[in-house]
XYZ file of C-alpha atoms in Angstrom:
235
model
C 0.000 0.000 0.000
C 1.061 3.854 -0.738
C 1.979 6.089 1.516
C -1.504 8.399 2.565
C -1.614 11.928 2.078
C -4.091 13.822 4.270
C -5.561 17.150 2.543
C -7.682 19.626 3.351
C -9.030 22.077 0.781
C -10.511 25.029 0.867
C -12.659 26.405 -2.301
C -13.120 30.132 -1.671
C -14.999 32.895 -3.867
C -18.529 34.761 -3.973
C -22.133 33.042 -3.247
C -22.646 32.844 -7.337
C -19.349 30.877 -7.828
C -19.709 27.992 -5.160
C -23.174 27.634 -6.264
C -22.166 26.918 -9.785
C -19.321 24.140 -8.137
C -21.565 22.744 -6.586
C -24.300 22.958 -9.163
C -21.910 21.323 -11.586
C -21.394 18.567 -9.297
C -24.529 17.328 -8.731
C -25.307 17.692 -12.544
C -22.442 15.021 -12.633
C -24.079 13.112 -10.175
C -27.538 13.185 -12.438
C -29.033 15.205 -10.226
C -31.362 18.599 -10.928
C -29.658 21.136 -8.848
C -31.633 23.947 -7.482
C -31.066 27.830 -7.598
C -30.678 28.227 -3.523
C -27.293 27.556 -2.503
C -27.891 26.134 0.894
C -30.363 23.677 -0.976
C -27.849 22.337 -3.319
C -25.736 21.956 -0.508
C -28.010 19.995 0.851
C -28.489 17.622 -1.797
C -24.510 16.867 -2.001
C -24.520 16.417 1.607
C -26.639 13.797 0.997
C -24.475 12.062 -1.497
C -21.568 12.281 0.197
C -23.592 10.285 3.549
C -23.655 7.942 0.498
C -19.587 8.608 -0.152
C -20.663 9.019 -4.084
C -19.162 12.606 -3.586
C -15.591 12.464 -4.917
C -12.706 14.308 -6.742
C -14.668 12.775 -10.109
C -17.692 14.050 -9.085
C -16.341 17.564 -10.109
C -14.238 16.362 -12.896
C -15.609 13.300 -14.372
C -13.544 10.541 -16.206
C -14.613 9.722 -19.711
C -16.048 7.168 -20.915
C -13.098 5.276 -22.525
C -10.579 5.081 -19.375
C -13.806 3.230 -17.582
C -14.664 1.011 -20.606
C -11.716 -0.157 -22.032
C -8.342 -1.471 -19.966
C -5.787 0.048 -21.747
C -3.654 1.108 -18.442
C -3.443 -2.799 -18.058
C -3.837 -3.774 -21.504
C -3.127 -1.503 -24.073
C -2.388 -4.030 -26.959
C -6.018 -5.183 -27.103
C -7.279 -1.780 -27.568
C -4.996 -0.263 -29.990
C -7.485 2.179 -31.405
C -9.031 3.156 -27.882
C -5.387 3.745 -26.768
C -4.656 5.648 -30.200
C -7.543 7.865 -29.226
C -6.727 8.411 -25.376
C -3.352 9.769 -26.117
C -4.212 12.296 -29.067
C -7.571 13.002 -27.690
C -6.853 13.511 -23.788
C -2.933 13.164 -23.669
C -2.844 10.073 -21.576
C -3.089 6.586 -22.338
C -5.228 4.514 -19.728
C -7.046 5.407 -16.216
C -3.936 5.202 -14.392
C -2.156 8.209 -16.155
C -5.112 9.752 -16.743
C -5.587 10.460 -13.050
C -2.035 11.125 -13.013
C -3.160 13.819 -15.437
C -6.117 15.196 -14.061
C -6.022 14.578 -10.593
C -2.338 14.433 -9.717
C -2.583 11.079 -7.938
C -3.276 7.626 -9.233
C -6.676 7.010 -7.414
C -9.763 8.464 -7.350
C -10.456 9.496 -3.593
C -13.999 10.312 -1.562
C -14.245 14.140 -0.685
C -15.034 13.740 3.461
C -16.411 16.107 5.810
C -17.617 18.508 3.149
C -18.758 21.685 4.601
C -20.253 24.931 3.649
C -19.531 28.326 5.157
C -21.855 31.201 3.711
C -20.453 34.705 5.109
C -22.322 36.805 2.759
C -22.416 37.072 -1.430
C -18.622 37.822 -1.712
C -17.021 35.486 0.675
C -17.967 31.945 0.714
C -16.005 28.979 1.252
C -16.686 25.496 1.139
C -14.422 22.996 2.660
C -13.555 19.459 2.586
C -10.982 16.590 3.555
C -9.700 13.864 1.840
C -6.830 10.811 1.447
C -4.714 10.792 -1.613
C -2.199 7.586 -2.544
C 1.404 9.432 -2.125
C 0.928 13.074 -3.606
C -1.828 15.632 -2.955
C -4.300 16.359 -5.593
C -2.783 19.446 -6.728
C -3.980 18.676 -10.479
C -7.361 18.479 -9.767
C -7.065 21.947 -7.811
C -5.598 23.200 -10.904
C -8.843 22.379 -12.770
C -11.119 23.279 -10.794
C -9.401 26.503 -11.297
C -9.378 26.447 -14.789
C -13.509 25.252 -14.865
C -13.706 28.085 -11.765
C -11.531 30.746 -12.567
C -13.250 32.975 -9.383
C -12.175 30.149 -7.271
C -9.377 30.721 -4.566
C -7.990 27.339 -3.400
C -6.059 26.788 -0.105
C -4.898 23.420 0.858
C -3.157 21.791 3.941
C -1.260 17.924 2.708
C 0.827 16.124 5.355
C 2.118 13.050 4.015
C 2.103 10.052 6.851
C 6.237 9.544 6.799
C 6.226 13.370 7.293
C 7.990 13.507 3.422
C 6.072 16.892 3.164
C 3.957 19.059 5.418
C 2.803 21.918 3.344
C 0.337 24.632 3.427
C -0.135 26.570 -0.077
C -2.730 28.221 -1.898
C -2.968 26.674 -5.604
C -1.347 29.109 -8.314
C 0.885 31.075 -6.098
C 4.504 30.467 -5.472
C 4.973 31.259 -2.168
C 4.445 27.591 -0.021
C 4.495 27.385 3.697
C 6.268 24.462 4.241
C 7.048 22.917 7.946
C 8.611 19.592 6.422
C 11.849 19.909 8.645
C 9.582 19.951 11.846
C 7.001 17.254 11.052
C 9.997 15.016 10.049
C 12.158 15.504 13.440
C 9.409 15.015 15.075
C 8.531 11.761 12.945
C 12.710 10.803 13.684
C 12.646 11.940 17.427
C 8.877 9.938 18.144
C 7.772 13.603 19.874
C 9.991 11.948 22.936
C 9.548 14.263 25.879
C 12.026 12.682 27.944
C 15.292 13.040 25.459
C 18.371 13.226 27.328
C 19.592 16.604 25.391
C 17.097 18.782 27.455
C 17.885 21.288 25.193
C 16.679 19.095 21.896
C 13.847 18.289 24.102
C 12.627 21.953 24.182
C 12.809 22.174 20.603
C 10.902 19.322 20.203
C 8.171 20.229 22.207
C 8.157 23.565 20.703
C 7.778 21.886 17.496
C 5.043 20.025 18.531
C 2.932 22.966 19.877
C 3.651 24.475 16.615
C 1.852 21.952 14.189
C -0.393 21.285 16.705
C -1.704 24.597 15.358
C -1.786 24.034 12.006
C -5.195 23.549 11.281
C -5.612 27.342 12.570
C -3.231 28.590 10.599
C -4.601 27.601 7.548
C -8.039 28.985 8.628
C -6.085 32.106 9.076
C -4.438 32.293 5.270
C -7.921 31.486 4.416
C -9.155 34.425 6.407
C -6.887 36.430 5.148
C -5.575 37.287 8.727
C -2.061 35.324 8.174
C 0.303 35.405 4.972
C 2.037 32.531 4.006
C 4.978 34.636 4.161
C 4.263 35.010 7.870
C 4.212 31.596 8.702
C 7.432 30.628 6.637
C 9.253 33.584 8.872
C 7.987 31.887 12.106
C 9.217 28.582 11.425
C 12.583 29.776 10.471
C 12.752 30.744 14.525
C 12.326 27.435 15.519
């Protein structure tokens, strides 16, 4: 099995925007959306107590990488594998969600949430487990489908091989890799002999302890990623 990556994602823009996401996905889903927000919000919620709500709810495969093997078996679909690569620039489901999603399975979207502040500002929020990498591909489309859409996401990988904080399109990354992997190395042991490792430890610890606010804060707007990269070069 893969190493996990844990994301959460953050889709922020105006009322009119998020409606039309999540408009679009239940469309995908066959269902008849409705013009209310909160009511369409309602009817995904009630797909995803069903877990049919996933990254391919938003940005569905075609028909061809579910029909026809050709990640596994390419040489008994020639002209299906022909017409994946010119048509969609992948041959197969593997490398198409290598493509499109930016990680080789297709993954539930958890927790989904909805936070309506007033017709500019509205966010709507969910988790989700990725094999190795985080979906930063799919972000990217939703983007490109969305083009209102502000994206924030938090991926920690389980070895600690990243620990990032970004918002999709922008250079600047907050990333507290170096902490989350001594304290992955040091086992967050409180009762090191180098008291003064210890206190650095511990430090650490409090620090991405708090993590999940300070991505609430970039989302905010309150905290810069800029910010955040300065404090953990203290540590």
């Amino acid at each position: 099995m893969p190493n996990w990556s844990f994301n959460y994602i953050a889709l922020k823009s105006d009322k009119k925007t998020i409606n039309s996401f999540i408009r679009f996905g239940l469309q995908n889903l066959g269902i008849e959306p409705q013009e209310d927000l909160n009511k369409n919000f309602e009817l995904l919620l009630e797909q995803a107590k069903k877990e049919n709500v996933t990254l391919r709810t938003f940005l569905p495969m075609p028909e061809t990488f579910e029909k026809y093997d050709t990640t596994n078996c390419p040489e008994e679909y020639p002209e299906q594998a022909s017409y994946q690569g010119i048509f969609y620039g992948a041959i197969g489901w593997y490398d198409y969600n290598i493509l499109t999603l930016g990680t080789k399975w297709n993954t539930e979207m958890q927790d989904i949430e909805l936070n309506e502040y007033n017709d500019e500002d509205c966010r709507f929020y969910f988790y989700s487990k990725t094999a190795r990498v985080y979906p930063e591909a799919w972000c990217f489309n939703m983007k490109r489908i969305f083009p209102n859409l502000k994206i924030y996401m938090s991926a920690v990988e389980e070895s600690s091989d990243y620990d990032i904080i970004c918002e999709i399109g922008e250079k600047e990354v907050f990333d507290m890799t170096k902490i989350t992997q001594a304290l992955f190395e040091d086992n967050c042991r409180e009762n090191t002999e180098n008291s003064e490792k210890r206190d650095i430890l511990l430090k650490m610890r409090e620090f991405t302890d708090l993590r999940d606010e300070y991505f609430m804060r970039i989302v905010d707007g309150e905290y810069s990623i800029n910010e955040l990269n300065i404090e953990c070069e203290e540590l």
